[in-house]
């Protein structure tokens, strides 16, 4: 590439070759971009882990913090302490609030919006399993009866899990209706008169 830079401007063929080489050198391989993203998510998890460790110390709670990356999210979980259920709440409200605080802590350090997922005492994992089973059961019931069903109000996290479970049952689809905090999932049989149009994701 250095020789190309010193050639006469009239040497078009050589210059074009140099331009191609420069252009190729400027391209970032997909594997490198993937590595950069994973590094960023790992850094998010480490920042979140430090924040949560200080938080637990402040409350004098015991807990082991585990960091991971799943897809395009940093995953942080806290397990092991007897007091941890207090950080979950009746329906995960306290956990959701703590997750938002942790995301804000990451944002303050990185300047970028975080989508990390926080779990405490395995609550989200168990809730995911429950909602997946429920979504599958309701979808099959709607498929058999042909009647639409409305589920109880859920958080965005919960609705996403139910939507995914219903999407796995051929012949059914789902959409969300209402406004927060009363927004809920509606399950319909594909082809129903009131089930036309694309299914909503939330």
Coordinates of C-alpha atoms in Angstrom, one line a residue, residues 46-197:
X46 CA -18.5 -6.6 35.4
X47 CA -19.7 -3.1 36.1
X48 CA -23.1 -4.5 37.2
X49 CA -21.4 -7.0 39.4
X50 CA -19.4 -4.3 41.2
X51 CA -22.5 -2.2 41.7
X52 CA -24.5 -5.1 43.1
X53 CA -21.7 -6.3 45.3
X54 CA -21.7 -2.8 47.0
X55 CA -25.5 -2.9 47.1
X56 CA -25.5 -6.3 49.0
X57 CA -22.8 -5.1 51.3
X58 CA -24.9 -2.0 52.1
X59 CA -27.9 -4.2 53.0
X60 CA -25.6 -6.8 54.8
X61 CA -27.1 -9.5 52.5
X62 CA -25.1 -12.6 51.4
X63 CA -25.1 -13.7 47.8
X64 CA -22.9 -15.0 45.0
X65 CA -22.9 -13.0 41.8
X66 CA -22.6 -14.8 38.5
X67 CA -21.9 -13.1 35.2
X68 CA -22.6 -14.4 31.7
X69 CA -23.5 -13.3 28.2
X70 CA -26.6 -14.6 26.4
X71 CA -27.3 -13.4 22.9
X72 CA -27.1 -9.6 22.9
X73 CA -27.5 -9.2 26.7
X74 CA -25.3 -9.3 29.7
X75 CA -26.8 -11.7 32.2
X76 CA -26.3 -11.2 36.0
X77 CA -27.6 -13.5 38.7
X78 CA -27.4 -13.4 42.5
X79 CA -27.9 -16.7 44.4
X80 CA -27.2 -18.2 47.8
X81 CA -28.4 -15.8 50.4
X82 CA -31.4 -16.4 52.6
X83 CA -32.5 -12.7 52.4
X84 CA -32.4 -12.6 48.6
X85 CA -36.2 -13.1 48.2
X86 CA -36.6 -9.7 49.7
X87 CA -35.0 -8.4 46.5
X88 CA -37.6 -10.0 44.3
X89 CA -41.0 -8.9 45.6
X90 CA -44.4 -10.5 45.3
X91 CA -44.4 -10.5 41.5
X92 CA -40.9 -9.4 40.8
X93 CA -41.6 -5.7 41.2
X94 CA -38.5 -5.2 43.5
X95 CA -36.4 -7.2 41.1
X96 CA -37.5 -5.1 38.2
X97 CA -36.6 -1.9 40.1
X98 CA -33.2 -3.3 41.1
X99 CA -32.6 -4.3 37.5
X100 CA -33.3 -0.7 36.3
X101 CA -31.0 0.7 39.0
X102 CA -28.3 -1.6 37.8
X103 CA -28.8 -0.6 34.2
X104 CA -28.5 3.0 35.2
X105 CA -25.3 2.3 37.0
X106 CA -23.9 0.7 33.8
X107 CA -25.1 3.6 31.7
X108 CA -23.3 6.1 34.0
X109 CA -20.0 4.2 33.5
X110 CA -20.3 3.5 29.8
X111 CA -22.5 6.2 28.4
X112 CA -24.5 3.6 26.6
X113 CA -27.9 2.2 27.3
X114 CA -27.8 -1.3 28.9
X115 CA -30.2 -4.2 28.3
X116 CA -28.7 -6.5 30.9
X117 CA -31.0 -9.0 32.6
X118 CA -30.8 -9.4 36.3
X119 CA -32.1 -12.5 38.1
X120 CA -32.2 -13.0 41.9
X121 CA -32.6 -16.4 43.6
X122 CA -33.6 -18.0 40.3
X123 CA -36.9 -16.1 40.2
X124 CA -36.8 -15.2 36.5
X125 CA -35.7 -18.7 35.5
X126 CA -38.6 -20.3 37.3
X127 CA -41.0 -17.7 36.1
X128 CA -39.9 -18.3 32.5
X129 CA -40.5 -22.0 32.9
X130 CA -44.0 -21.3 34.3
X131 CA -45.0 -18.8 31.6
X132 CA -43.7 -21.0 28.8
X133 CA -45.8 -23.9 30.0
X134 CA -48.8 -21.7 30.5
X135 CA -48.5 -20.2 27.0
X136 CA -48.2 -23.6 25.4
X137 CA -51.3 -24.8 27.3
X138 CA -53.4 -21.8 26.5
X139 CA -52.4 -21.9 22.8
X140 CA -53.4 -25.6 22.5
X141 CA -56.7 -24.9 24.2
X142 CA -57.4 -22.0 21.8
X143 CA -56.5 -24.2 18.9
X144 CA -59.0 -26.8 20.0
X145 CA -61.8 -24.5 20.9
X146 CA -61.3 -21.7 18.4
X147 CA -62.2 -19.2 21.1
X148 CA -59.8 -16.3 21.8
X149 CA -58.5 -16.1 25.4
X150 CA -57.3 -13.1 27.3
X151 CA -54.6 -13.6 30.0
X152 CA -54.0 -11.7 33.2
X153 CA -52.0 -8.5 33.0
X154 CA -48.2 -9.1 32.7
X155 CA -45.0 -7.2 32.6
X156 CA -43.2 -6.8 29.3
X157 CA -40.7 -9.5 30.3
X158 CA -43.5 -11.9 31.0
X159 CA -45.5 -11.1 27.8
X160 CA -42.4 -11.7 25.7
X161 CA -42.0 -15.2 27.1
X162 CA -45.7 -16.0 26.5
X163 CA -45.6 -14.6 23.0
X164 CA -42.6 -16.9 22.2
X165 CA -44.4 -19.9 23.7
X166 CA -47.5 -19.3 21.7
X167 CA -45.5 -18.7 18.5
X168 CA -44.2 -22.3 18.8
X169 CA -47.7 -23.7 18.5
X170 CA -48.8 -23.8 14.8
X171 CA -52.3 -22.5 14.1
X172 CA -52.2 -19.9 16.9
X173 CA -50.9 -16.4 17.4
X174 CA -50.9 -13.7 20.1
X175 CA -51.0 -10.0 20.5
X176 CA -51.0 -7.6 23.4
X177 CA -53.9 -5.3 24.3
X178 CA -54.4 -2.5 26.8
X179 CA -52.0 -0.1 28.5
X180 CA -49.5 -0.5 31.3
X181 CA -49.8 -1.8 34.0
X182 CA -52.9 -3.6 32.7
X183 CA -51.5 -4.6 29.3
X184 CA -52.2 -8.3 28.6
X185 CA -51.7 -11.1 26.1
X186 CA -54.6 -12.2 23.9
X187 CA -54.3 -15.6 22.3
X188 CA -56.2 -16.3 19.0
X189 CA -56.6 -19.1 16.5
X190 CA -55.0 -18.3 13.2
X191 CA -57.6 -17.5 10.6
X192 CA -60.3 -16.3 13.0
X193 CA -62.3 -13.4 11.8
X194 CA -60.9 -11.3 14.6
X195 CA -57.4 -12.6 14.2
X196 CA -56.5 -11.0 10.9
X197 CA -53.4 -8.9 10.5

